[in-house]
Amino acid sequence: MPWSDPGGNGNKNDNNPWGRRPNAQKPVFDIQKITQELKKLGGIFGSGGGRSGGPKMDRKWLHLLPFLVIAVLILFWVASGIYVVGPDEEGVVLRFGKEVGISQPGLHYRLPFPFERVYLPKVAQSRRLVLGYSGAADSLNPGMMLTADGNVVDVRFAVQYRITNAGHYLFATTNPEQLISYCAESAMRELVGRSEIDDLLTSGKGTIEQQAQRITQNLLSRYHVGVSVDTVQLLEVSPPKVVQPAFTEVTAAREDMERARNEAQAYASSVIPKAKGEAAAMVTNAEGYKQQVVDRAKGDSARFTDILQAYQKNPKVVSERMYLRTMQDILSHTQKVIIESKGQPVIYLHMPARIPAAVTSLTSSAAVTAPAVSVAPPVAPATNPATLPVPVSGANS
């Protein structure tokens, strides 16, 4: 095709299209030149060439052209069997719809379509399904579940799983994700129906998640889905919006009850040890008093035994000594009054130095109530003074 401007302007020197002037007009569409060029091209494959005397070509190449096209197509069809399995994939090869092999990551070859086909599921990828309450207020919400204590809760949870058997995952069911969601919802409804609402809202979440994971895995293994459930996580557990205010009040009341109970337990923890200590001290004091009384009784018993033995050896001396000691104990705590035999005035002997402190307190208290009389009228003795015991006369002397 010539480089000169279309239209035949005759400028043979300006045959470079990039050397045109900026204001040069756009070349027009020339159907005649296009027709001439097509004729020249057709003359290459023809026998006699075109009018312009182009090169000639042998007709035997025209007979080989369909075979060349078919060979190229066959080559492309055979090369279509080459496939690559990614590092996170696993190839499942089907031959006429039947599974014949599993391909690991790398470059592989299969028979071209329609003999064999390859599916490449991502087995190393962790998949996640969010199920349950979706925020809708309809009565058919799948997240509304009934607890063991008769409460209705909206449960929203997530299931995280991986493909462990690509063949089972692809062909055991028409919709594996739907089957996984059905199994997970069934397990969660069973656990919520056996639990109370307090366990769902507080410390029982971890146990329910573990049990839901185990039950869901057992169901999927029974159906040969070819997946492994990693975790089941409770995302949201809440009462329905209609009863939310009443439930909040009940929860606040329970928290107040727990707080009062904790305060009572703390008070009991502080009082009970103190009471136990006081009780132990009282028991210790009682044990000491008991031991003191027992020891004193043993001492009195031993002293009485000694006196008895001495009395058996010399009764007169022991009796007189006991009499004198007894009278000494009695008269040492009383006031001394001496009366003459002829009825003379009474002489009061005041001896505070010999009176003990306890006796002094008793005497002073008795003196407050009844003052002592130092002088009394003479009284005739009722008995003969000669018959008085010897210790009295000795003490008076």
XYZ file of C-alpha atoms in Angstrom:
397
model
C 0.000 0.000 0.000
C 1.611 3.418 -0.990
C 2.769 5.890 1.638
C 1.674 8.877 -0.452
C -1.368 10.928 0.474
C -4.664 9.553 -0.773
C -6.249 11.380 -3.625
C -3.249 11.334 -5.976
C -1.718 14.739 -5.238
C 1.460 13.738 -7.067
C 3.842 14.632 -4.285
C 6.314 11.767 -4.539
C 8.807 13.271 -2.116
C 6.307 13.448 0.718
C 5.715 9.721 1.118
C 6.223 9.640 4.891
C 2.930 9.767 6.823
C 4.670 11.319 9.867
C 6.056 14.111 7.734
C 2.707 15.618 6.837
C 1.935 19.177 7.610
C -0.113 19.869 10.749
C -2.862 21.434 8.652
C -3.022 18.563 6.184
C -6.532 17.247 5.563
C -7.621 13.788 6.707
C -7.343 11.168 3.982
C -10.634 10.130 2.488
C -11.945 6.557 2.120
C -11.038 5.187 -1.392
C -12.950 2.012 -2.304
C -11.088 1.552 -5.555
C -7.657 1.253 -3.944
C -9.009 -1.159 -1.374
C -10.422 -3.321 -4.175
C -7.098 -3.334 -6.000
C -5.212 -4.397 -2.877
C -7.653 -7.285 -2.271
C -7.172 -8.456 -5.817
C -3.405 -8.453 -5.379
C -3.766 -10.514 -2.193
C -6.080 -12.975 -3.922
C -3.621 -13.328 -6.759
C -1.012 -14.726 -4.400
C -3.201 -17.777 -3.697
C -4.521 -17.955 -7.267
C -2.997 -19.649 -10.317
C -2.660 -16.844 -12.778
C -2.027 -13.919 -10.506
C -3.820 -10.601 -10.642
C -3.812 -7.851 -13.151
C -0.961 -6.170 -11.398
C 1.257 -9.184 -12.023
C 1.628 -10.348 -8.403
C 3.424 -13.554 -7.368
C 1.819 -16.903 -8.131
C 1.175 -19.837 -5.771
C 0.814 -23.560 -6.372
C -2.724 -24.986 -6.029
C -1.551 -28.050 -4.029
C -1.154 -25.816 -0.945
C -4.860 -25.082 -1.121
C -5.621 -28.805 -0.647
C -3.375 -28.946 2.465
C -4.845 -25.861 4.104
C -7.888 -27.626 5.741
C -5.622 -30.328 7.158
C -3.326 -27.697 8.615
C -6.282 -25.949 10.256
C -7.554 -29.248 11.666
C -4.087 -30.107 12.965
C -3.828 -26.767 14.713
C -7.260 -27.266 16.279
C -6.339 -30.766 17.427
C -3.129 -29.417 18.922
C -5.037 -26.781 20.876
C -7.608 -29.394 21.998
C -4.871 -31.722 23.279
C -3.102 -28.826 25.024
C -6.335 -27.887 26.798
C -5.753 -30.859 29.126
C -2.902 -29.082 30.870
C -3.975 -27.549 34.197
C -2.313 -26.118 37.287
C -3.357 -26.842 40.881
C -2.683 -23.941 43.248
C -0.919 -24.292 46.623
C -4.208 -23.965 48.531
C -6.194 -26.158 46.125
C -6.780 -29.816 45.423
C -7.725 -31.158 41.984
C -10.559 -33.660 41.658
C -10.364 -35.413 38.261
C -13.587 -36.797 36.765
C -13.682 -39.193 33.813
C -17.123 -39.276 32.234
C -18.538 -37.979 35.528
C -16.763 -40.494 37.799
C -14.013 -39.510 40.206
C -10.739 -41.137 39.137
C -8.065 -39.255 41.055
C -6.926 -36.397 43.263
C -4.263 -33.956 42.066
C -1.888 -32.225 44.442
C -0.552 -28.670 43.914
C 1.525 -28.366 40.741
C 1.317 -28.815 36.938
C -0.805 -31.768 35.740
C -2.417 -33.153 32.602
C -5.845 -34.669 32.037
C -7.662 -35.962 29.023
C -9.303 -33.114 27.091
C -12.979 -32.362 27.318
C -15.381 -34.179 27.179
C -13.395 -37.159 28.471
C -12.187 -35.689 31.737
C -12.903 -32.635 33.855
C -11.122 -31.125 36.882
C -12.586 -29.296 39.886
C -10.252 -27.184 41.999
C -11.754 -26.510 45.455
C -9.685 -24.501 47.925
C -9.059 -27.051 50.691
C -6.617 -24.915 52.719
C -9.006 -21.974 52.983
C -10.970 -21.500 56.209
C -14.650 -20.889 55.467
C -17.137 -19.129 57.735
C -20.924 -19.232 58.012
C -22.913 -16.779 60.164
C -26.259 -18.250 61.225
C -29.161 -17.454 63.482
C -30.623 -14.087 64.356
C -30.310 -11.538 61.551
C -32.041 -8.535 63.131
C -35.445 -9.199 61.579
C -38.536 -8.883 63.744
C -40.602 -11.585 62.051
C -41.983 -14.552 63.968
C -40.234 -17.024 61.667
C -36.779 -15.761 62.506
C -34.422 -18.804 62.612
C -32.464 -17.278 65.489
C -35.340 -17.371 67.978
C -34.871 -20.384 70.269
C -36.583 -21.656 73.437
C -34.491 -22.312 76.551
C -35.007 -24.962 79.226
C -36.567 -22.450 81.669
C -39.172 -21.255 79.150
C -37.452 -18.087 77.879
C -37.147 -17.087 74.227
C -33.755 -15.789 73.068
C -32.309 -14.568 69.798
C -29.100 -16.464 69.067
C -26.552 -15.478 66.438
C -23.502 -17.696 65.959
C -20.741 -18.446 63.450
C -19.388 -21.767 62.169
C -15.822 -21.934 60.890
C -14.833 -25.015 58.876
C -12.329 -26.411 56.345
C -12.572 -28.936 53.510
C -10.883 -32.230 54.394
C -12.206 -34.406 51.553
C -12.717 -32.537 48.294
C -14.567 -35.418 46.600
C -17.133 -35.736 49.387
C -17.516 -31.997 49.622
C -18.290 -31.679 45.892
C -20.476 -34.713 45.299
C -21.942 -35.929 48.634
C -24.611 -33.223 48.510
C -25.863 -30.701 46.017
C -25.397 -27.779 48.461
C -22.816 -28.482 51.165
C -23.056 -25.025 52.778
C -26.788 -25.434 53.264
C -26.301 -28.851 54.842
C -23.644 -27.430 57.184
C -25.994 -24.620 58.234
C -28.826 -27.095 58.890
C -26.602 -29.319 61.050
C -25.200 -26.357 63.002
C -28.661 -24.892 63.670
C -29.950 -28.293 64.795
C -27.066 -28.698 67.245
C -27.480 -25.153 68.592
C -31.235 -25.571 69.099
C -30.650 -28.804 70.982
C -28.122 -27.172 73.330
C -30.185 -24.014 73.890
C -33.214 -26.169 74.676
C -31.246 -27.973 77.386
C -29.732 -24.807 78.919
C -31.090 -21.988 81.031
C -30.946 -18.383 79.946
C -28.493 -17.429 82.708
C -25.961 -19.951 81.378
C -26.370 -18.585 77.854
C -25.784 -15.007 78.960
C -22.946 -15.562 81.435
C -20.422 -18.316 82.038
C -22.036 -21.130 80.050
C -21.110 -19.839 76.592
C -17.796 -21.669 76.371
C -19.320 -25.039 77.230
C -22.157 -24.575 74.743
C -19.719 -23.617 71.968
C -17.619 -26.740 72.539
C -20.651 -29.023 72.625
C -22.108 -27.412 69.478
C -18.826 -27.938 67.632
C -18.739 -31.616 68.624
C -22.388 -32.322 67.710
C -22.114 -30.509 64.368
C -18.964 -32.443 63.476
C -20.654 -35.761 64.295
C -23.635 -34.933 62.072
C -21.459 -33.850 59.141
C -19.271 -36.947 59.472
C -22.388 -39.116 59.390
C -23.473 -37.447 56.124
C -19.925 -37.671 54.619
C -19.778 -33.962 53.786
C -15.978 -33.945 53.877
C -15.470 -30.908 56.121
C -13.905 -30.341 59.536
C -15.612 -27.902 61.910
C -12.928 -25.832 63.633
C -15.010 -23.626 65.942
C -18.587 -22.637 66.734
C -18.742 -19.161 68.275
C -21.733 -17.478 69.909
C -21.771 -13.943 68.547
C -24.928 -12.608 70.203
C -27.438 -13.967 72.714
C -30.204 -11.583 73.713
C -33.913 -11.684 74.564
C -36.432 -10.509 71.956
C -36.853 -6.768 71.580
C -40.441 -6.896 72.830
C -39.425 -8.115 76.304
C -36.044 -6.396 76.442
C -37.026 -3.773 79.112
C -38.574 -6.377 81.441
C -35.596 -8.655 81.001
C -33.258 -5.771 81.845
C -35.141 -5.139 85.091
C -34.999 -8.818 86.029
C -31.286 -8.877 85.314
C -30.719 -5.788 87.478
C -32.684 -7.370 90.332
C -30.607 -10.531 90.093
C -27.433 -8.483 90.165
C -28.664 -6.693 93.319
C -29.432 -10.061 94.889
C -25.975 -11.343 94.060
C -24.385 -8.198 95.468
C -26.365 -8.493 98.731
C -25.434 -12.150 98.967
C -21.775 -11.354 98.465
C -21.897 -8.654 101.151
C -23.550 -11.080 103.570
C -20.930 -13.695 102.843
C -18.180 -11.137 103.425
C -19.725 -10.134 106.759
C -20.054 -13.776 107.757
C -16.450 -14.355 106.790
C -15.381 -11.547 109.130
C -17.653 -12.475 112.074
C -17.361 -16.252 112.100
C -13.567 -16.354 112.623
C -13.889 -13.831 115.465
C -16.604 -15.904 117.110
C -14.540 -19.036 116.683
C -11.577 -17.304 118.341
C -13.673 -16.168 121.271
C -15.122 -19.651 121.649
C -11.647 -21.155 121.598
C -10.525 -18.654 124.268
C -13.508 -19.536 126.445
C -12.781 -23.238 126.082
C -9.142 -22.637 126.978
C -10.101 -20.629 130.074
C -12.552 -23.304 131.131
C -9.913 -25.979 130.708
C -7.515 -23.925 132.851
C -10.158 -23.359 135.541
C -10.990 -27.057 135.543
C -7.356 -27.957 135.936
C -7.012 -25.421 138.762
C -10.031 -26.808 140.629
C -8.870 -30.369 140.171
C -5.382 -29.516 141.420
C -6.807 -27.671 144.441
C -9.118 -30.588 145.220
C -6.213 -32.978 144.990
C -4.176 -30.746 147.299
C -7.020 -30.560 149.834
C -7.475 -34.287 149.629
C -3.747 -34.893 150.187
C -3.703 -32.442 153.141
C -6.748 -34.080 154.684
C -5.068 -37.469 154.295
C -1.973 -36.163 156.064
C -4.065 -34.695 158.910
C -5.954 -37.958 159.209
C -2.777 -39.922 159.494
C -1.483 -37.499 162.152
C -4.805 -37.646 164.003
C -4.702 -41.408 164.061
C -1.255 -41.236 165.672
C -2.061 -38.502 168.244
C -5.730 -37.519 168.306
C -5.567 -35.060 171.279
C -2.769 -32.908 169.902
C -4.215 -32.782 166.431
C -7.702 -31.938 167.699
C -6.424 -29.099 169.880
C -4.303 -27.766 167.048
C -7.236 -27.874 164.646
C -9.391 -26.142 167.218
C -6.871 -23.391 167.790
C -6.383 -22.830 164.026
C -10.094 -22.737 163.484
C -10.658 -20.240 166.250
C -7.770 -18.160 164.972
C -9.351 -18.017 161.528
C -12.712 -17.076 163.010
C -11.535 -14.494 165.560
C -9.107 -12.854 163.149
C -12.061 -11.635 161.129
C -14.211 -10.347 164.007
C -14.128 -7.503 166.537
C -12.631 -8.239 169.965
C -14.802 -7.490 173.035
C -13.651 -8.281 176.614
C -16.258 -8.522 179.376
C -15.384 -8.719 183.008
C -17.061 -11.180 185.297
C -18.527 -8.488 187.627
C -20.408 -6.598 184.901
C -17.960 -3.768 184.425
C -17.960 -1.618 181.225
C -16.931 -3.310 177.993
C -13.519 -2.532 176.575
C -13.281 -2.464 172.734
C -9.891 -3.435 171.319
C -9.318 -1.934 167.908
C -6.478 -3.704 166.029
C -6.572 -2.662 162.375
C -2.986 -3.763 161.646
C -3.849 -7.408 162.095
C -7.008 -7.332 159.973
C -6.506 -8.247 156.296
C -7.588 -5.917 153.512
C -10.560 -8.062 152.502
C -11.691 -8.288 156.116
C -11.200 -4.527 156.491
C -13.471 -3.892 153.505
C -16.077 -6.222 154.939
C -15.757 -4.604 158.390
C -16.000 -1.113 156.945
C -19.084 -2.040 154.949
C -20.626 -3.598 158.057
C -19.693 -0.535 160.051
C -21.532 1.671 157.588
C -24.694 -0.294 157.983
C -24.341 -0.923 161.746
C -21.831 1.233 163.670
C -19.775 -0.544 166.309
C -20.588 0.012 169.948
C -17.558 0.592 172.126
C -19.335 0.784 175.478
C -22.143 -1.452 176.542
C -24.008 -1.768 179.825
C -22.816 -4.465 182.087
C -24.358 -7.803 181.398
C -24.393 -10.633 183.831
C -22.623 -13.607 182.394
C -24.896 -16.457 181.588
C -22.244 -18.999 182.245
C -19.346 -19.369 184.538
C -16.168 -17.775 183.085
C -14.218 -20.669 184.367
C -15.991 -22.886 181.848
C -14.805 -20.818 178.837
C -12.319 -22.525 176.519
C -8.707 -22.027 177.225
C -7.883 -20.453 173.772
C -10.213 -17.537 174.464
C -8.605 -16.679 177.784
C -5.178 -17.121 176.313
C -6.035 -14.875 173.404
C -7.475 -12.245 175.697
C -4.431 -12.298 177.907
